[in-house]
XYZ file of N, CA and C in Angstrom:
315
model
N 6.211 -35.412 -30.259
C 4.764 -34.667 -29.671
C 5.364 -34.030 -28.384
N 6.133 -34.694 -27.631
C 6.317 -34.098 -26.169
C 7.023 -32.789 -26.268
N 8.168 -32.640 -27.520
C 8.922 -31.805 -27.509
C 7.951 -30.483 -28.267
N 6.901 -30.696 -28.695
C 6.126 -29.842 -29.450
C 5.061 -28.966 -28.211
N 4.795 -29.881 -27.188
C 3.982 -29.481 -26.684
C 5.101 -28.403 -25.447
N 6.238 -28.790 -25.336
C 6.990 -27.868 -24.501
C 7.039 -26.729 -24.763
N 7.507 -26.731 -26.403
C 7.544 -25.499 -27.091
C 6.586 -24.763 -26.797
N 5.324 -25.040 -26.723
C 4.126 -24.242 -26.868
C 3.876 -23.816 -25.424
N 4.380 -24.863 -24.382
C 3.847 -24.360 -22.946
C 4.791 -23.363 -22.505
N 6.330 -23.385 -22.927
C 6.875 -22.219 -22.469
C 6.510 -20.771 -22.571
N 6.053 -20.436 -23.993
C 5.907 -19.030 -24.461
C 4.446 -18.880 -23.600
N 3.702 -19.775 -23.301
C 2.288 -19.485 -22.543
C 2.736 -19.461 -20.915
N 3.546 -20.120 -20.404
C 3.776 -19.801 -19.001
C 4.618 -18.454 -19.001
N 5.432 -17.921 -20.067
C 6.091 -16.583 -19.904
C 4.606 -15.543 -19.783
N 4.041 -15.875 -20.789
C 2.807 -14.524 -20.832
C 2.012 -14.764 -19.194
N 1.987 -15.636 -18.803
C 0.803 -15.771 -18.000
C 1.781 -15.185 -16.560
N 2.982 -15.397 -16.701
C 4.030 -14.773 -15.480
C 3.902 -12.913 -15.789
N 4.030 -12.851 -17.008
C 3.692 -11.292 -17.229
C 2.365 -10.546 -16.861
N 1.535 -11.607 -17.064
C 0.122 -10.773 -16.826
C -0.303 -10.694 -14.965
N 0.488 -11.988 -14.444
C 0.140 -12.193 -13.009
C 0.587 -11.050 -12.065
N -0.257 -10.676 -10.776
C 0.096 -9.594 -10.046
C 1.024 -10.205 -9.071
N 1.825 -9.417 -8.812
C 3.167 -9.591 -7.997
C 2.749 -9.493 -6.395
N 2.434 -10.524 -5.566
C 1.994 -10.130 -4.148
C 3.010 -9.328 -3.497
N 4.403 -8.945 -3.611
C 5.045 -8.398 -3.127
C 5.441 -7.228 -3.181
N 4.697 -6.690 -4.779
C 4.756 -5.247 -5.117
C 4.147 -4.068 -4.407
N 4.618 -3.160 -3.652
C 3.740 -2.382 -2.928
C 2.908 -1.115 -3.937
N 3.155 -1.401 -5.280
C 2.510 -0.479 -5.954
C 1.135 -1.160 -6.357
N 1.062 -2.256 -6.039
C -0.138 -3.148 -6.294
C -1.211 -3.087 -5.329
N -2.673 -3.186 -5.521
C -3.399 -3.596 -4.623
C -4.226 -4.344 -5.048
N -5.050 -5.141 -4.010
C -6.180 -5.971 -4.229
C -6.956 -5.506 -5.329
N -7.669 -6.363 -6.506
C -8.705 -6.014 -7.263
C -8.010 -4.955 -8.255
N -6.660 -4.908 -8.422
C -5.980 -4.123 -9.373
C -6.235 -2.608 -9.215
N -6.736 -2.400 -8.135
C -7.053 -0.693 -7.924
C -5.847 -0.215 -7.447
N -5.574 1.275 -7.677
C -4.421 2.131 -7.303
C -5.091 2.448 -5.898
N -3.996 2.309 -5.119
C -4.248 2.791 -3.693
C -4.692 4.429 -3.580
N -5.518 4.874 -2.619
C -5.904 6.191 -2.363
C -4.665 6.913 -1.822
N -4.367 8.324 -2.561
C -3.061 9.214 -1.995
C -3.674 9.727 -1.021
N -2.665 9.440 0.285
C -3.065 10.403 1.568
C -2.210 11.828 1.278
N -2.915 12.499 2.186
C -2.355 13.724 2.160
C -2.329 14.724 3.831
N -1.526 15.172 4.141
C -1.399 15.596 5.631
C -3.123 16.163 5.810
N -3.373 15.700 7.013
C -4.761 16.259 7.351
C -5.771 15.169 7.528
N -5.345 14.371 6.432
C -6.544 13.180 5.910
C -6.431 12.163 7.452
N -7.385 11.524 7.699
C -7.828 10.518 8.759
C -8.057 9.275 8.079
N -7.653 8.317 8.477
C -8.007 6.741 8.439
C -8.077 5.948 9.140
N -8.524 4.698 8.533
C -8.605 3.963 9.165
C -8.152 2.502 8.523
N -7.479 1.767 9.278
C -6.557 0.173 8.623
C -7.738 -0.766 8.848
N -8.174 -1.374 7.716
C -8.906 -2.552 7.404
C -8.155 -3.811 7.659
N -6.545 -3.353 7.261
C -5.923 -4.716 7.237
C -4.992 -4.719 8.484
N -3.873 -5.313 8.274
C -2.648 -5.493 9.810
C -1.558 -4.372 8.904
N -0.564 -4.224 9.664
C 0.334 -3.247 9.426
C 1.226 -3.904 8.390
N 1.616 -5.237 8.297
C 2.402 -5.648 6.869
C 1.422 -5.516 5.603
N 0.162 -5.662 5.680
C -0.718 -5.614 4.526
C -1.830 -4.657 4.705
N -1.328 -3.426 4.670
C -2.037 -2.067 5.036
C -3.130 -2.112 3.891
N -4.576 -1.562 4.483
C -5.610 -1.127 3.988
C -6.303 -0.163 4.273
N -5.484 1.155 4.031
C -6.261 2.128 4.535
C -7.319 2.914 3.666
N -8.273 3.148 4.609
C -9.386 4.309 3.831
C -9.425 5.461 4.560
N -9.787 6.556 3.903
C -9.818 7.847 4.437
C -11.102 8.034 4.719
N -11.573 8.820 5.734
C -12.711 8.971 6.364
C -12.768 10.203 7.017
N -13.854 10.810 7.259
C -14.071 12.176 8.222
C -13.487 11.893 9.499
N -12.568 13.001 9.845
C -11.699 12.821 11.325
C -12.825 13.167 12.393
N -14.013 13.168 12.249
C -14.828 13.125 13.459
C -15.389 11.737 13.721
N -15.315 10.927 12.769
C -16.001 9.708 12.491
C -15.226 8.753 13.627
N -16.308 8.066 14.452
C -15.875 7.203 15.604
C -14.874 5.936 14.867
N -14.783 5.761 13.549
C -13.774 4.778 13.164
C -12.688 5.332 12.639
N -12.300 6.524 12.581
C -10.968 7.090 12.419
C -10.167 6.828 13.559
N -8.973 6.296 13.101
C -7.968 5.789 14.150
C -6.734 6.457 14.038
N -6.213 7.092 12.873
C -5.249 7.681 12.654
C -5.289 9.089 11.889
N -4.325 10.075 12.294
C -4.343 11.143 11.273
C -2.904 11.346 10.281
N -3.241 11.688 9.170
C -1.645 11.835 8.438
C -1.324 13.240 8.765
N -0.028 13.555 9.699
C 0.261 14.351 10.142
C 1.543 14.827 9.677
N 2.339 14.393 8.732
C 3.670 14.590 7.949
C 3.890 13.758 7.372
N 4.783 14.012 6.056
C 5.045 13.459 4.775
C 6.647 13.452 4.492
N 7.384 12.133 4.840
C 8.722 12.300 4.898
C 9.358 12.528 3.438
N 10.106 13.523 3.137
C 10.344 13.608 1.681
C 12.081 13.176 1.610
N 12.532 13.404 2.849
C 14.230 13.048 2.613
C 14.526 11.615 3.802
N 15.722 11.239 3.545
C 16.187 9.917 4.184
C 16.485 10.628 6.092
N 16.430 12.025 6.171
C 16.544 12.553 7.487
C 15.195 12.817 8.141
N 14.466 13.128 7.411
C 12.930 13.103 8.168
C 12.448 11.959 8.998
N 11.803 12.353 9.842
C 11.245 11.137 11.078
C 9.924 11.738 11.438
N 9.378 10.473 11.928
C 7.611 10.861 12.085
C 8.118 11.034 13.997
N 7.069 11.688 14.274
C 7.066 11.464 16.041
C 7.078 10.199 16.491
N 7.403 10.185 17.495
C 7.316 8.917 18.792
C 5.883 8.585 18.639
N 5.680 7.058 18.368
C 4.111 6.663 18.682
C 3.478 6.513 17.404
N 4.172 7.037 16.454
C 3.599 7.470 14.953
C 3.632 5.906 14.496
N 2.949 5.883 13.291
C 3.152 4.760 12.450
C 3.209 4.980 10.978
N 3.878 4.286 10.256
C 4.127 4.741 8.505
C 3.343 4.036 7.745
N 2.749 4.812 6.978
C 1.741 4.515 5.852
C 2.730 3.878 4.909
N 1.999 2.939 4.251
C 2.721 2.111 2.810
C 3.285 3.206 1.873
N 4.092 3.378 1.024
C 4.455 4.114 0.093
C 3.289 4.349 -1.226
N 2.503 2.891 -1.314
C 1.735 2.893 -2.070
C 0.541 3.838 -1.825
N 0.491 4.671 -0.777
C -0.335 5.780 -0.488
C -0.008 7.018 -0.833
N 0.924 7.055 -1.263
C 1.839 8.400 -1.858
C 1.388 8.656 -3.097
N 1.460 9.731 -3.608
C 1.335 10.045 -5.167
C 2.424 9.708 -6.071
N 3.616 9.580 -5.499
C 4.595 9.045 -6.110
C 4.939 7.612 -6.167
N 4.480 7.076 -5.226
C 4.978 5.526 -4.858
C 6.084 5.468 -3.904
N 6.511 6.538 -3.634
C 7.874 6.644 -3.109
C 8.071 7.310 -1.590
N 6.973 7.920 -1.448
C 6.992 8.636 -0.042
C 6.196 8.083 1.265
N 6.644 8.195 2.348
C 5.805 7.706 3.452
C 5.376 9.018 4.157
N 4.145 8.559 4.692
C 3.744 9.655 5.418
C 3.389 8.842 6.843
N 3.350 9.818 7.982
C 3.296 9.416 9.255
C 1.793 9.593 9.685
N 1.674 8.494 10.524
C -0.067 8.237 10.933
C -0.128 8.148 12.544
N -0.563 9.421 12.994
C -0.502 9.791 14.226
C -1.719 9.059 14.853
N -1.642 8.167 16.095
C -3.018 7.508 16.335
C -3.977 8.868 17.139
N -5.243 8.499 16.875
C -5.833 9.625 17.087
C -6.830 9.277 18.899
N -6.570 7.968 19.102
C -6.843 7.572 20.738
C -5.413 6.951 21.400
């Protein structure tokens, strides 16, 4: 009997592992939603911290706007300006490109 339970338990655990959300996967977001794609000129507010960004776009005239997307880094030689922050790659259309976020204040 214990061997039969073990034989059934292993496939069930395997399937659960396949379906579970990986917390270290930068392409996933909470709730299973895809992160909004940022483009140069967008203004954003970070509802999270920099390790676990939760960026949302809003009107650049809004008092809540904290940063403006000023550049997209396409190659390893590209750099943001001093004082800029980096948006997580989950906010790019290809999931691999980083955007520069310039503080508005």
